[in-house]
Structure formats: C-alpha cells, structure tokens
Coordinates of C-alpha atoms in Angstrom, one line a residue:
M627 CA 186.1 -3.7 -31.3
D628 CA 188.3 -2.0 -33.9
V629 CA 189.3 -5.0 -36.0
D630 CA 191.8 -3.1 -38.1
L631 CA 193.5 -1.6 -35.1
S632 CA 193.8 -4.9 -33.3
R633 CA 195.4 -6.5 -36.4
N634 CA 197.9 -3.6 -36.6
L635 CA 198.9 -4.2 -33.0
G636 CA 199.3 -7.9 -33.6
I637 CA 196.3 -8.8 -31.5
Q638 CA 194.3 -12.0 -32.4
P639 CA 190.6 -11.5 -31.7
I640 CA 188.7 -14.5 -30.4
Y641 CA 185.0 -14.4 -31.6
L642 CA 182.3 -16.1 -29.6
P643 CA 178.5 -16.2 -30.1
E644 CA 176.5 -13.7 -28.0
T645 CA 174.9 -16.6 -26.2
E646 CA 178.3 -17.7 -24.7
S647 CA 179.2 -16.6 -21.2
W648 CA 182.4 -14.7 -20.1
E649 CA 183.6 -18.0 -18.5
A650 CA 183.3 -19.7 -21.9
G651 CA 185.3 -16.9 -23.5
F652 CA 188.0 -17.2 -21.0
T653 CA 188.2 -20.9 -21.4
E654 CA 188.5 -20.5 -25.2
F655 CA 191.3 -17.9 -24.6
A656 CA 193.2 -20.3 -22.2
R657 CA 192.9 -23.1 -24.8
Y658 CA 194.2 -20.8 -27.5
V659 CA 197.2 -19.6 -25.4
S660 CA 198.1 -23.1 -24.3
S661 CA 198.1 -24.4 -27.9
Y662 CA 200.1 -21.5 -29.3
K663 CA 203.6 -22.4 -30.3
K664 CA 206.0 -19.7 -31.3
E665 CA 207.7 -20.3 -34.6
E666 CA 211.4 -21.1 -34.1
Q667 CA 213.8 -18.7 -35.7
N668 CA 217.5 -19.2 -36.3
P669 CA 219.9 -17.5 -33.8
S670 CA 222.1 -14.6 -34.8
I671 CA 224.8 -15.1 -37.4
V672 CA 228.3 -15.3 -35.9
L673 CA 231.2 -13.5 -37.7
S674 CA 234.7 -12.6 -36.6
T675 CA 235.0 -9.0 -35.3
S676 CA 238.6 -8.9 -36.4
A677 CA 237.9 -9.3 -40.1
G678 CA 238.3 -6.3 -42.4
T679 CA 236.0 -5.3 -45.3
E680 CA 238.0 -6.5 -48.4
K681 CA 236.2 -8.0 -51.3
L682 CA 236.5 -11.7 -52.2
P683 CA 238.6 -12.8 -55.1
A684 CA 237.3 -15.6 -57.4
I685 CA 236.7 -19.0 -55.8
T686 CA 239.5 -20.5 -57.9
E687 CA 241.9 -18.0 -56.5
L688 CA 240.6 -18.4 -52.9
L689 CA 241.4 -22.1 -53.1
T690 CA 245.1 -21.4 -53.7
L691 CA 245.5 -19.2 -50.6
P692 CA 246.5 -20.4 -47.1
P693 CA 243.5 -21.5 -45.1
D694 CA 243.8 -18.7 -42.5
E695 CA 243.9 -16.0 -45.2
V696 CA 240.7 -17.5 -46.7
R697 CA 239.1 -17.4 -43.3
M698 CA 239.8 -13.8 -42.9
K699 CA 238.6 -12.9 -46.4
L700 CA 235.4 -15.0 -45.9
N701 CA 234.5 -13.2 -42.7
A702 CA 235.3 -9.8 -44.1
A703 CA 233.2 -10.3 -47.2
S704 CA 230.2 -11.7 -45.4
Q705 CA 229.8 -8.8 -42.9
Q706 CA 227.2 -7.3 -45.3
F707 CA 224.9 -10.3 -44.8
I708 CA 225.1 -10.4 -40.9
N709 CA 221.5 -9.4 -40.6
D710 CA 220.1 -11.4 -43.5
D711 CA 220.1 -15.1 -42.9
L712 CA 218.8 -15.9 -46.3
L713 CA 221.5 -14.0 -48.2
F714 CA 224.1 -15.4 -45.8
S715 CA 223.0 -18.9 -46.5
E716 CA 223.3 -18.3 -50.2
F717 CA 226.8 -16.9 -49.6
K718 CA 227.8 -20.0 -47.7
E719 CA 226.4 -22.3 -50.4
K720 CA 228.3 -20.4 -53.1
Y721 CA 231.6 -20.5 -51.2
D722 CA 231.2 -24.0 -49.7
L723 CA 234.5 -25.3 -51.2
A724 CA 236.3 -22.2 -49.9
I725 CA 234.8 -22.7 -46.4
N726 CA 235.8 -26.3 -46.4
H727 CA 239.3 -25.3 -47.4
A728 CA 239.3 -22.7 -44.6
A729 CA 238.4 -25.4 -42.0
R730 CA 241.8 -27.2 -42.6
V731 CA 244.2 -27.1 -39.7
K732 CA 247.4 -29.1 -38.9
L733 CA 249.9 -28.3 -36.2
G734 CA 253.5 -27.9 -37.2
T735 CA 252.7 -26.9 -40.8
N736 CA 251.7 -23.8 -42.7
N737 CA 248.1 -24.6 -41.6
D738 CA 248.7 -23.9 -37.9
K739 CA 247.2 -20.4 -37.8
W740 CA 243.6 -19.5 -37.0
L741 CA 242.2 -15.9 -37.5
G742 CA 245.7 -14.6 -36.9
Y743 CA 246.5 -16.7 -33.9
N744 CA 249.3 -19.3 -33.8
L745 CA 248.1 -22.8 -32.8
I746 CA 250.5 -24.4 -30.3
S747 CA 249.0 -27.7 -29.2
E748 CA 245.7 -29.5 -29.0
R749 CA 244.2 -29.6 -25.5
G750 CA 241.2 -31.8 -25.9
S751 CA 238.2 -32.8 -28.0
G752 CA 234.5 -33.0 -27.4
N753 CA 231.2 -33.6 -29.1
F754 CA 231.2 -30.2 -30.8
G755 CA 234.9 -29.6 -31.5
R756 CA 238.6 -29.6 -30.7
V757 CA 240.3 -27.2 -28.3
F758 CA 243.7 -25.7 -29.1
Q759 CA 246.1 -23.7 -27.1
A760 CA 247.1 -20.6 -29.2
S761 CA 249.1 -17.4 -28.9
D762 CA 249.0 -14.0 -30.5
Q763 CA 251.9 -12.0 -31.8
N764 CA 252.8 -10.8 -28.3
G765 CA 253.0 -14.3 -27.0
K766 CA 249.8 -14.1 -24.9
H767 CA 248.0 -17.4 -24.8
Y768 CA 244.4 -18.1 -25.7
A769 CA 242.1 -21.1 -26.2
I770 CA 240.5 -21.7 -29.6
K771 CA 237.7 -24.2 -30.0
I772 CA 237.3 -25.3 -33.6
A773 CA 234.0 -27.1 -34.3
H774 CA 233.8 -30.4 -36.1
E775 CA 232.6 -30.3 -39.7
A776 CA 229.2 -31.7 -38.6
V777 CA 228.5 -28.5 -36.8
R778 CA 228.7 -26.5 -40.0
D779 CA 226.6 -28.9 -42.0
N780 CA 223.9 -29.5 -39.4
Q781 CA 221.5 -26.6 -39.0
I782 CA 220.4 -27.7 -35.5
M783 CA 224.0 -28.0 -34.3
L784 CA 224.9 -24.7 -35.9
S785 CA 222.0 -23.0 -34.1
S786 CA 223.3 -24.5 -30.8
F787 CA 226.8 -23.1 -31.6
R788 CA 225.3 -19.7 -32.3
R789 CA 223.4 -19.7 -29.0
G790 CA 226.6 -20.8 -27.1
V791 CA 228.4 -17.8 -28.6
S792 CA 225.6 -15.5 -27.5
S793 CA 225.6 -16.9 -24.0
M794 CA 229.3 -16.4 -23.6
K795 CA 229.1 -12.8 -24.9
Y796 CA 226.3 -12.0 -22.4
L797 CA 228.3 -13.5 -19.6
S798 CA 231.6 -11.8 -20.7
N799 CA 229.9 -8.4 -21.1
S800 CA 228.4 -8.7 -17.6
N801 CA 231.7 -9.9 -16.1
V802 CA 230.1 -12.9 -14.5
R803 CA 232.8 -14.4 -12.3
G804 CA 233.7 -18.1 -12.9
T805 CA 232.9 -18.2 -16.6
V806 CA 235.4 -18.1 -19.4
K807 CA 235.7 -14.8 -21.3
I808 CA 235.0 -14.9 -25.1
L809 CA 237.2 -12.7 -27.3
D810 CA 236.0 -13.5 -30.8
A811 CA 234.0 -16.1 -32.7
S812 CA 233.1 -17.1 -36.3
E813 CA 231.0 -19.6 -38.1
L814 CA 233.2 -19.4 -41.3
P815 CA 234.1 -22.0 -40.2
P816 CA 232.6 -22.3 -36.7
S817 CA 235.1 -21.5 -34.0
I818 CA 235.4 -19.6 -30.6
I819 CA 238.4 -17.7 -29.3
M820 CA 238.5 -17.3 -25.5
E821 CA 240.7 -16.7 -22.6
Y822 CA 243.2 -19.5 -21.8
I823 CA 243.0 -21.3 -18.4
N824 CA 246.3 -22.8 -17.5
G825 CA 245.2 -25.7 -15.4
V826 CA 243.3 -29.1 -15.4
N827 CA 239.7 -30.0 -15.8
L828 CA 237.7 -31.4 -13.0
E829 CA 238.2 -35.0 -14.2
E830 CA 241.9 -34.7 -14.2
A831 CA 241.9 -32.9 -10.8
I832 CA 240.0 -35.7 -9.2
N833 CA 241.8 -38.6 -10.9
R834 CA 245.2 -37.2 -10.1
D835 CA 244.3 -36.6 -6.4
Y836 CA 244.6 -32.8 -6.6
I837 CA 241.2 -32.9 -4.8
D838 CA 242.1 -35.2 -1.9
S839 CA 239.3 -34.8 0.7
I840 CA 235.5 -35.0 0.8
A841 CA 235.3 -31.5 2.2
V842 CA 237.2 -30.0 -0.7
S843 CA 235.3 -32.1 -3.2
I844 CA 232.0 -30.7 -1.9
D845 CA 233.5 -27.2 -1.8
V846 CA 234.4 -27.4 -5.5
I847 CA 230.9 -28.6 -6.5
K848 CA 229.4 -25.9 -4.4
R849 CA 231.5 -23.2 -6.1
I850 CA 230.6 -24.6 -9.6
S851 CA 226.9 -24.5 -8.5
E852 CA 227.3 -20.9 -7.4
I853 CA 228.8 -20.0 -10.8
V854 CA 225.9 -21.7 -12.6
F855 CA 223.5 -19.9 -10.3
S856 CA 225.0 -16.6 -11.4
C857 CA 224.3 -17.6 -15.0
H858 CA 220.7 -18.4 -14.1
T859 CA 220.2 -15.1 -12.3
H860 CA 221.7 -13.1 -15.2
E861 CA 219.2 -10.8 -16.9
R862 CA 219.1 -13.4 -19.8
A863 CA 218.6 -16.3 -17.4
I864 CA 221.3 -18.4 -19.0
L865 CA 221.2 -22.2 -18.6
H866 CA 224.4 -24.2 -19.2
R867 CA 222.8 -27.6 -19.8
D868 CA 226.0 -29.5 -20.3
L869 CA 227.8 -29.7 -16.9
R870 CA 230.3 -32.4 -17.0
P871 CA 233.9 -32.8 -15.5
Q872 CA 235.6 -31.9 -18.8
N873 CA 233.7 -28.6 -18.9
I874 CA 235.1 -27.4 -15.6
M875 CA 238.6 -25.9 -15.5
I876 CA 240.7 -25.4 -12.3
G877 CA 243.6 -23.0 -12.6
G878 CA 246.1 -21.5 -10.1
S879 CA 248.4 -23.7 -8.0
F880 CA 246.0 -26.6 -8.2
W881 CA 248.7 -29.2 -7.4
E882 CA 249.2 -27.6 -4.0
N883 CA 245.7 -26.5 -3.1
I884 CA 242.4 -25.8 -4.9
D885 CA 241.7 -22.1 -5.1
L886 CA 237.9 -21.8 -5.5
D887 CA 238.3 -18.4 -7.3
E888 CA 240.3 -20.2 -10.0
I889 CA 237.4 -22.5 -11.1
R890 CA 235.9 -21.7 -14.5
V891 CA 232.8 -23.1 -16.2
L892 CA 233.1 -23.3 -19.9
D893 CA 231.6 -24.9 -23.1
F894 CA 228.2 -23.3 -23.5
D895 CA 227.4 -25.2 -26.7
L896 CA 224.1 -26.5 -25.3
S897 CA 223.1 -23.4 -23.4
W898 CA 219.8 -21.6 -23.5
F899 CA 218.7 -18.2 -22.4
E900 CA 215.7 -15.9 -22.3
G901 CA 214.8 -14.8 -25.8
A902 CA 216.8 -17.6 -27.5
T903 CA 215.5 -19.1 -30.7
G904 CA 216.1 -22.2 -32.7
H905 CA 215.6 -25.9 -32.1
D906 CA 217.3 -27.9 -29.3
Y907 CA 220.1 -30.3 -30.2
Y908 CA 219.5 -33.7 -28.6
M909 CA 222.8 -35.4 -28.1
P910 CA 222.9 -39.1 -28.7
A911 CA 222.9 -41.1 -25.4
S912 CA 226.1 -42.8 -26.4
S913 CA 227.9 -39.4 -26.4
A914 CA 226.1 -37.8 -23.5
L915 CA 227.4 -40.0 -20.6
G916 CA 225.1 -39.5 -17.6
Y917 CA 225.5 -35.7 -17.0
L918 CA 222.6 -34.7 -19.2
A919 CA 219.1 -35.0 -17.7
P920 CA 216.7 -37.6 -19.2
E921 CA 214.6 -34.8 -20.7
Q922 CA 217.7 -33.7 -22.7
L923 CA 217.9 -37.1 -24.4
E924 CA 214.3 -37.4 -25.5
A925 CA 212.6 -34.9 -27.8
N926 CA 209.2 -36.1 -26.7
S927 CA 209.8 -35.9 -22.9
N928 CA 207.1 -34.7 -20.6
Y929 CA 209.5 -32.2 -19.1
S930 CA 211.2 -29.2 -20.6
S931 CA 214.9 -29.2 -21.4
R932 CA 214.8 -25.4 -21.0
S933 CA 214.5 -25.5 -17.2
A934 CA 217.0 -24.5 -14.5
L935 CA 216.4 -28.0 -13.0
V936 CA 218.3 -29.5 -15.9
D937 CA 221.5 -27.9 -14.5
V938 CA 220.6 -29.2 -11.0
Y939 CA 220.7 -32.7 -12.5
G940 CA 224.1 -32.1 -14.0
L941 CA 225.5 -30.6 -10.8
S942 CA 224.2 -33.6 -8.8
M943 CA 226.0 -35.9 -11.2
L944 CA 229.2 -33.9 -10.8
L945 CA 228.9 -34.6 -7.0
Y946 CA 228.4 -38.3 -7.8
F947 CA 231.5 -38.3 -10.0
A948 CA 233.6 -36.5 -7.4
L949 CA 232.8 -39.3 -4.9
S950 CA 232.8 -42.4 -7.1
R951 CA 235.4 -41.3 -9.7
Q952 CA 233.2 -43.0 -12.3
H953 CA 231.2 -41.4 -15.1
P954 CA 227.5 -42.2 -14.8
S955 CA 226.0 -43.9 -17.9
A956 CA 223.3 -42.1 -19.9
A957 CA 220.0 -41.9 -18.0
A958 CA 221.7 -43.7 -15.1
S959 CA 219.1 -42.3 -12.6
E960 CA 216.3 -44.3 -14.3
R961 CA 218.0 -47.6 -13.6
E962 CA 216.8 -49.7 -10.7
D963 CA 220.4 -50.0 -9.3
W964 CA 220.9 -46.2 -9.2
P965 CA 220.1 -45.8 -5.5
T966 CA 222.6 -48.6 -4.7
R967 CA 225.3 -47.1 -6.8
V968 CA 224.8 -43.7 -5.1
D969 CA 224.9 -45.3 -1.7
E970 CA 228.1 -47.1 -2.5
A971 CA 229.7 -43.8 -3.7
S972 CA 228.5 -41.8 -0.8
A973 CA 229.8 -44.4 1.7
K974 CA 233.3 -43.3 0.8
A975 CA 232.6 -40.0 2.5
Y976 CA 233.8 -41.1 6.0
S977 CA 233.6 -38.7 8.8
R978 CA 234.7 -39.3 12.3
C979 CA 232.4 -36.6 13.6
W980 CA 229.2 -37.2 11.6
K981 CA 228.2 -40.8 10.8
C982 CA 225.2 -39.5 8.9
L983 CA 227.3 -37.7 6.3
P984 CA 227.2 -40.5 3.7
S985 CA 223.4 -40.8 3.9
R986 CA 222.9 -37.1 3.6
I987 CA 225.2 -36.9 0.5
S988 CA 223.3 -39.9 -1.0
S989 CA 220.0 -38.1 -0.4
A990 CA 221.3 -34.9 -2.1
I991 CA 222.4 -36.8 -5.2
L992 CA 219.3 -38.8 -5.5
D993 CA 217.0 -35.8 -5.0
G994 CA 219.0 -33.8 -7.6
T995 CA 219.0 -36.6 -10.2
N996 CA 215.3 -37.5 -9.8
P997 CA 214.1 -38.5 -13.3
K998 CA 210.9 -36.5 -12.4
Q999 CA 212.2 -32.9 -13.1
N1000 CA 209.5 -31.2 -10.9
E1001 CA 210.7 -33.2 -7.9
R1002 CA 214.3 -32.0 -8.0
P1003 CA 215.3 -29.2 -5.6
L1004 CA 215.8 -25.6 -6.8
L1005 CA 219.4 -24.7 -7.4
S1006 CA 219.4 -22.3 -4.5
S1007 CA 218.2 -25.1 -2.2
F1008 CA 220.8 -27.5 -3.7
I1009 CA 223.6 -25.0 -2.9
N1010 CA 222.3 -24.7 0.7
R1011 CA 222.5 -28.5 1.0
L1012 CA 226.0 -28.5 -0.4
D1013 CA 227.0 -25.9 2.2
E1014 CA 225.5 -28.1 4.9
L1015 CA 227.4 -31.2 3.6
R1016 CA 230.7 -29.2 3.4
R1017 CA 230.3 -28.2 7.1
L1018 CA 229.5 -31.7 8.1
A1019 CA 232.6 -33.0 6.2
A1020 CA 234.7 -30.4 7.9
G1021 CA 233.6 -31.6 11.3
E1022 CA 231.6 -28.5 12.3
F1023 CA 228.9 -29.1 14.9
L1024 CA 225.5 -28.1 13.4
N1025 CA 222.4 -27.4 15.6
D1026 CA 219.9 -28.6 12.9
P1027 CA 217.4 -30.9 14.7
N1028 CA 216.9 -33.0 11.5
I1029 CA 220.6 -33.6 11.2
L1030 CA 221.0 -34.4 14.9
R1031 CA 218.0 -36.8 14.8
E1032 CA 219.5 -38.6 11.8
E1033 CA 222.9 -38.7 13.5
L1034 CA 221.4 -40.3 16.6
F1035 CA 219.8 -43.1 14.5
Q1036 CA 223.0 -43.6 12.6
R1037 CA 225.1 -43.9 15.8
I1038 CA 222.6 -46.1 17.6
F1039 CA 221.9 -48.6 14.8
G1040 CA 225.2 -48.2 12.9
K1041 CA 223.7 -48.4 9.4
F1042 CA 222.7 -46.3 6.4
V1043 CA 219.3 -45.3 7.8
G1044 CA 218.5 -42.4 5.4
K1045 CA 217.6 -38.7 5.7
N1046 CA 214.6 -37.4 7.6
I1047 CA 213.9 -40.7 9.2
S1048 CA 211.7 -40.6 12.3
E1049 CA 211.2 -44.2 13.2
Y1050 CA 213.3 -47.4 12.9
T1051 CA 213.0 -51.0 14.2
N1052 CA 216.2 -52.9 14.8
Y1053 CA 216.8 -56.7 14.3
S1054 CA 215.6 -57.5 17.8
G1055 CA 212.2 -55.9 17.4
V1056 CA 212.8 -52.7 19.4
T1057 CA 211.2 -49.7 17.7
V1058 CA 212.6 -46.3 18.2
S1059 CA 210.6 -43.1 17.3
I1060 CA 212.1 -39.7 17.5
G1061 CA 210.0 -36.6 17.2
I1062 CA 211.1 -33.0 17.1
L1063 CA 209.5 -30.4 19.4
H1064 CA 211.0 -27.2 18.0
E1065 CA 209.4 -24.8 20.5
D1066 CA 210.8 -26.7 23.5
E1067 CA 214.1 -27.6 21.6
V1068 CA 213.7 -31.2 22.6
F1069 CA 213.5 -34.6 21.0
S1070 CA 210.5 -36.7 21.9
F1071 CA 211.5 -40.4 22.1
T1072 CA 209.3 -43.5 22.2
L1073 CA 210.9 -46.9 22.8
A1074 CA 208.6 -49.9 22.2
S1075 CA 209.3 -53.6 22.3
I1076 CA 206.8 -56.4 21.8
A1077 CA 207.4 -60.0 22.9
T1078 CA 207.4 -62.5 20.0
E1079 CA 205.6 -65.8 20.0
S1080 CA 209.0 -67.5 20.7
S1081 CA 209.6 -65.5 23.9
S1082 CA 210.1 -68.1 26.6
R1083 CA 209.5 -66.0 29.8
T1084 CA 207.1 -67.8 32.1
N1085 CA 206.6 -64.7 34.3
M1086 CA 206.4 -62.2 31.5
G1087 CA 204.5 -59.5 33.4
K1088 CA 207.2 -59.2 36.2
Y1089 CA 210.0 -59.4 33.6
L1090 CA 208.5 -56.6 31.6
S1091 CA 208.0 -54.4 34.7
D1092 CA 211.6 -55.0 35.8
A1093 CA 212.9 -54.2 32.3
L1094 CA 210.9 -51.0 32.2
G1095 CA 212.3 -49.9 35.5
R1096 CA 215.8 -50.6 34.4
V1097 CA 215.3 -48.6 31.2
K1098 CA 213.9 -45.7 33.1
D1099 CA 216.9 -45.6 35.4
I1100 CA 219.2 -45.5 32.4
V1101 CA 217.4 -42.7 30.5
K1102 CA 216.8 -40.5 33.6
K1103 CA 220.4 -39.5 33.5
I1104 CA 219.8 -37.5 30.3
A1105 CA 216.0 -37.4 29.8
K1106 CA 212.7 -36.5 31.3
V1107 CA 210.4 -39.5 31.4
E1108 CA 206.7 -39.1 30.5
K1109 CA 205.1 -41.2 33.3
N1110 CA 201.6 -41.4 31.7
D1111 CA 203.0 -42.7 28.4
S1112 CA 205.5 -45.2 29.9
H1113 CA 203.9 -48.5 30.8
V1114 CA 203.8 -52.3 30.4
G1115 CA 201.0 -53.8 28.3
M1116 CA 200.1 -57.1 26.8
S1117 CA 203.6 -58.5 26.2
R1118 CA 204.8 -55.0 25.5
I1119 CA 207.1 -52.3 26.9
N1120 CA 206.5 -48.7 26.1
L1121 CA 208.6 -45.8 27.3
K1122 CA 208.3 -42.2 26.3
F1123 CA 210.8 -39.4 27.3
T1124 CA 212.2 -36.1 26.1
I1125 CA 215.9 -35.0 25.6
P1126 CA 217.1 -31.5 25.0
F1127 CA 218.8 -31.0 21.6
P1128 CA 222.5 -31.8 22.1
K1129 CA 224.8 -28.7 22.0
S1130 CA 228.1 -30.5 21.4
F1131 CA 229.6 -33.7 20.1
A1132 CA 230.2 -34.8 23.7
E1133 CA 226.5 -34.5 24.4
L1134 CA 225.7 -36.3 21.2
D1135 CA 228.1 -39.2 22.2
S1136 CA 226.5 -39.3 25.6
Y1137 CA 223.0 -39.5 24.2
A1138 CA 223.9 -42.2 21.7
T1139 CA 225.7 -44.4 24.4
T1140 CA 222.7 -44.1 26.8
L1141 CA 220.2 -44.9 24.2
E1142 CA 222.1 -47.9 23.0
R1143 CA 222.1 -49.3 26.6
A1144 CA 218.4 -48.6 27.0
I1145 CA 217.5 -50.4 23.7
S1146 CA 219.6 -53.4 24.7
V1147 CA 217.5 -53.7 28.0
M1148 CA 214.2 -53.2 26.0
R1149 CA 214.9 -56.4 24.0
I1150 CA 212.4 -59.2 24.9
E1151 CA 213.5 -62.8 24.3

C-alpha cells in the first residue's frame, strides 16, 4: 500500500497483523465505520442579497442612525466575510451593539421598516420569531419573519435558522408547489422575507368551521402530506420536522370552499436536508405541544430526529387535531390514555355508508404516532391510507376485502372492533371468524357457539341440531355452506360457509342483516 497516496486521498488505512483473517479485517472496518462520527460544522452564513457594498461608519455614528439603515449597512459591510465564519463571528462581536440596535422594530413609528419594506401589522408569533405583513414601494405585500433575540445569541438556534433559510431556497429554486417562496434573508439580525399568503392557518380554518366535513378535513391533511412528500423527494431530501396547524396556511376563497391548490407549508426553522450540518435544536416540551415526535424532544433518543418518519408523526397529529380540535400535549403518544383519546376523536367521523370509518382513522393516527419510529408507516403509505379514508368519508364503495371484512364486523356487532380484525366473540359467546380467499374472491366464515355451564336445555343435542339447521337455512340465501365443516359437537355448534365479496352497499347491507339473524340463532342459553 502507498501510505502517502492514501493519506493524500483522505483514506484511513486499517492495519492488522498478518495472522488475522480477511473476516477479522472486515469486522474491524465495520466497527470503525459504525463508530465514526462526522464533525459538525456550522451551516452557511445568511446575508441579505439586497444590501450594497458601502463601508461602515464608526460604531458611535451607527447607533445614531435609524435601525433599518443600520441593517442595510451591516449586511453590506459583512458581505466580504460570507465565506469565513471566523471573521464573520469577529465582525458580529465587534458590532454587537449596532446589531442589537438594528433588531429594534415598532409599528407606527420610525422603526416600522425592515430592509426597505414597510411593516404593516403583526400576524403571529412562534418559538423562533414574529411574523409581520409588509409591503414594498409598489404596494405589493410580503411576509417578514423577524427572529427573537435568543436566535441571534444561541448558536444552535442560529444554525437551525440558517438551515431553514437554505431549505426554503432549495425549494423555491426548484419551484416545489405548496411551499412558501423565499425572497431574501439575513442574520444581521435574523429575518426572512417571503411571499405573503392572504388567508388563515389550519388552526383558524378548523376552529372557524371553514373546514366543515370529515372528507374535506382528510383531503386537506392528504394535500399537506403530498407537499411534504415533494420536499422529501427533492434532490436535497428536505425534512420539515415542525408540522403543526400554525405552520400551514390556506389562501384563496377559504370562507366559501377550501382550494387544495391554495395550501402552503411554511416555517422550515427545524428542517434538515441532505448535506446539512450543525447541531439539532431540541425544543422544550412545554413549547413543542404534541406535533413533534418523541425523538425530537430527547437528545439521547434511540431514534434519529433526521428521519422522514418524524414528519409522518407530525402529519398524523395534524389529522388528530383536525378531528378533535384539540392540540395534543407533548409526547402524548407515550401516554396510556392515548389510544382512548384517538378513538374518541375518530368517533366523530360519522359516515352513513361506512361504519368502519372511525376505526380506520383511529388506526391510521395510532400507527403514524407510534413512539417506536421504525414501526410508523412510510409517508407514501400514509398518503395512500389518507386517500382511502377520504374515499370512505365521501361514501365511495371500495372493493378492498380488508375494508369490507372490517365493515361487516362493524355492522354486525355495532362497536369499534378495530382494523384488520379476523375474529370476534360477542357478549352471548358466539364467535365469528372471517377469512379472505383472494383467488376465489370470497369470504370464508366460521360461526361457533359453545353452551355454557348455565345452559338449561335438557335435550341439548336435539336443540343444537335444530339450531344448526335453522342457521343453515338462513345463510343459504347468500352463502355456500361447507357441509364437512358444519356440525354439532359436544355442546357446540360449528358452521362454515363462503360468501362472495359484496359488490355494492346493497349487498353489504344484505350480508350484514343475514349474518345478524344467523348469529342470534347460534346463541345457546
């Protein structure tokens, strides 16, 4: 081996004694790779592209100028350090008082301008900053997010801000639909100028009843998921990682109807992308609500916060909010009562056509918010499930055997029986099993009932035989009875039969009614 050449190419040789085998060498290589940790670097410096190149006056003179003029001068003078983080840090330290002066903003005063834009009104405030509606000299409106002072003083938050700007630039340059376009940004002091969306956020849309049906609610979450999926499949594999109702805007004539093309995903402050550097910012649980995945709240989590499954968690929580109209608490999915809360929220999704809609929504939310990251569905699968839920909510007949089987259970027993169930025993001791024979396109049913010790029949054998005969007569109208597997045993009735997959709601109704009658006859007292 040419040691000098390998060093010049950045290759780290692994030396082993001649007595060691190739397998031992590979094991050592695997150990080295798994233990290697890339040194975290700071993300790229963010400076306004609209600044000039003028020199800075003395600090004492700077402090006498209007804040916006100071901002422009700071951004112009620091352009020379944009590729040198060390010199830029020294510059910021030297002009700290001027930067602090430049951060001042107050509506209705001489301090109501920002990088040349006129600030009109404050639209909201979040963990990273305040958002203002602004206009340029031509009267065109924009949104300007001005970061809190903590962002400037906290290196980890500043790194997160820088990554967010980079993410927005990548998405804007690629014209990814459904994301807010960025126009300019600066960290002197930290701020982002972006397109203005004249509308309401998702929380306002739901609480004000602009979204007034389950089908539309699911459609909205599906559209948000598709936008996020476009970010994931971008060449930079951009993860949002902070999907909450306040970060979703709905424009257009939202008070009349929701136009899915007018939905925008914004606020990429916690985003991550391929090639990003810097440390993660772990938001305090008190500020996070329940939209962040558990692994985003714990630095020592066994799961990565840089996974697409983090966004699946956030999207599932958005679906929960759309149904319950309640914000989940931090790490809500790790609480014992979480399944009950989800069931209660999903129960509001009433459908005249599909009784199983609530249980399927509940399953989608619980799967997506699984505390075990590796057990959540992929985002593509989650979108497919949302499409299925939307079609169910709209009353469309679906030929999916798993859905039809669950629907039969739901109609027969009239309770929240759960997704992918194949067997259920009712209060009277009748067990119903439903198998799926895909090739024959039929359901395979087994009805079984066992007499209890309290059963009072003196001539039990004759009673069971008569009951089996009556049940056969009932199911023959819709089914093919398997004679060899239908019999009376020791205080037991067993009936097996097959039914073709229903092709319409009318057939589904007929099957459920017939099966209810058969089960009532199967009961042994």
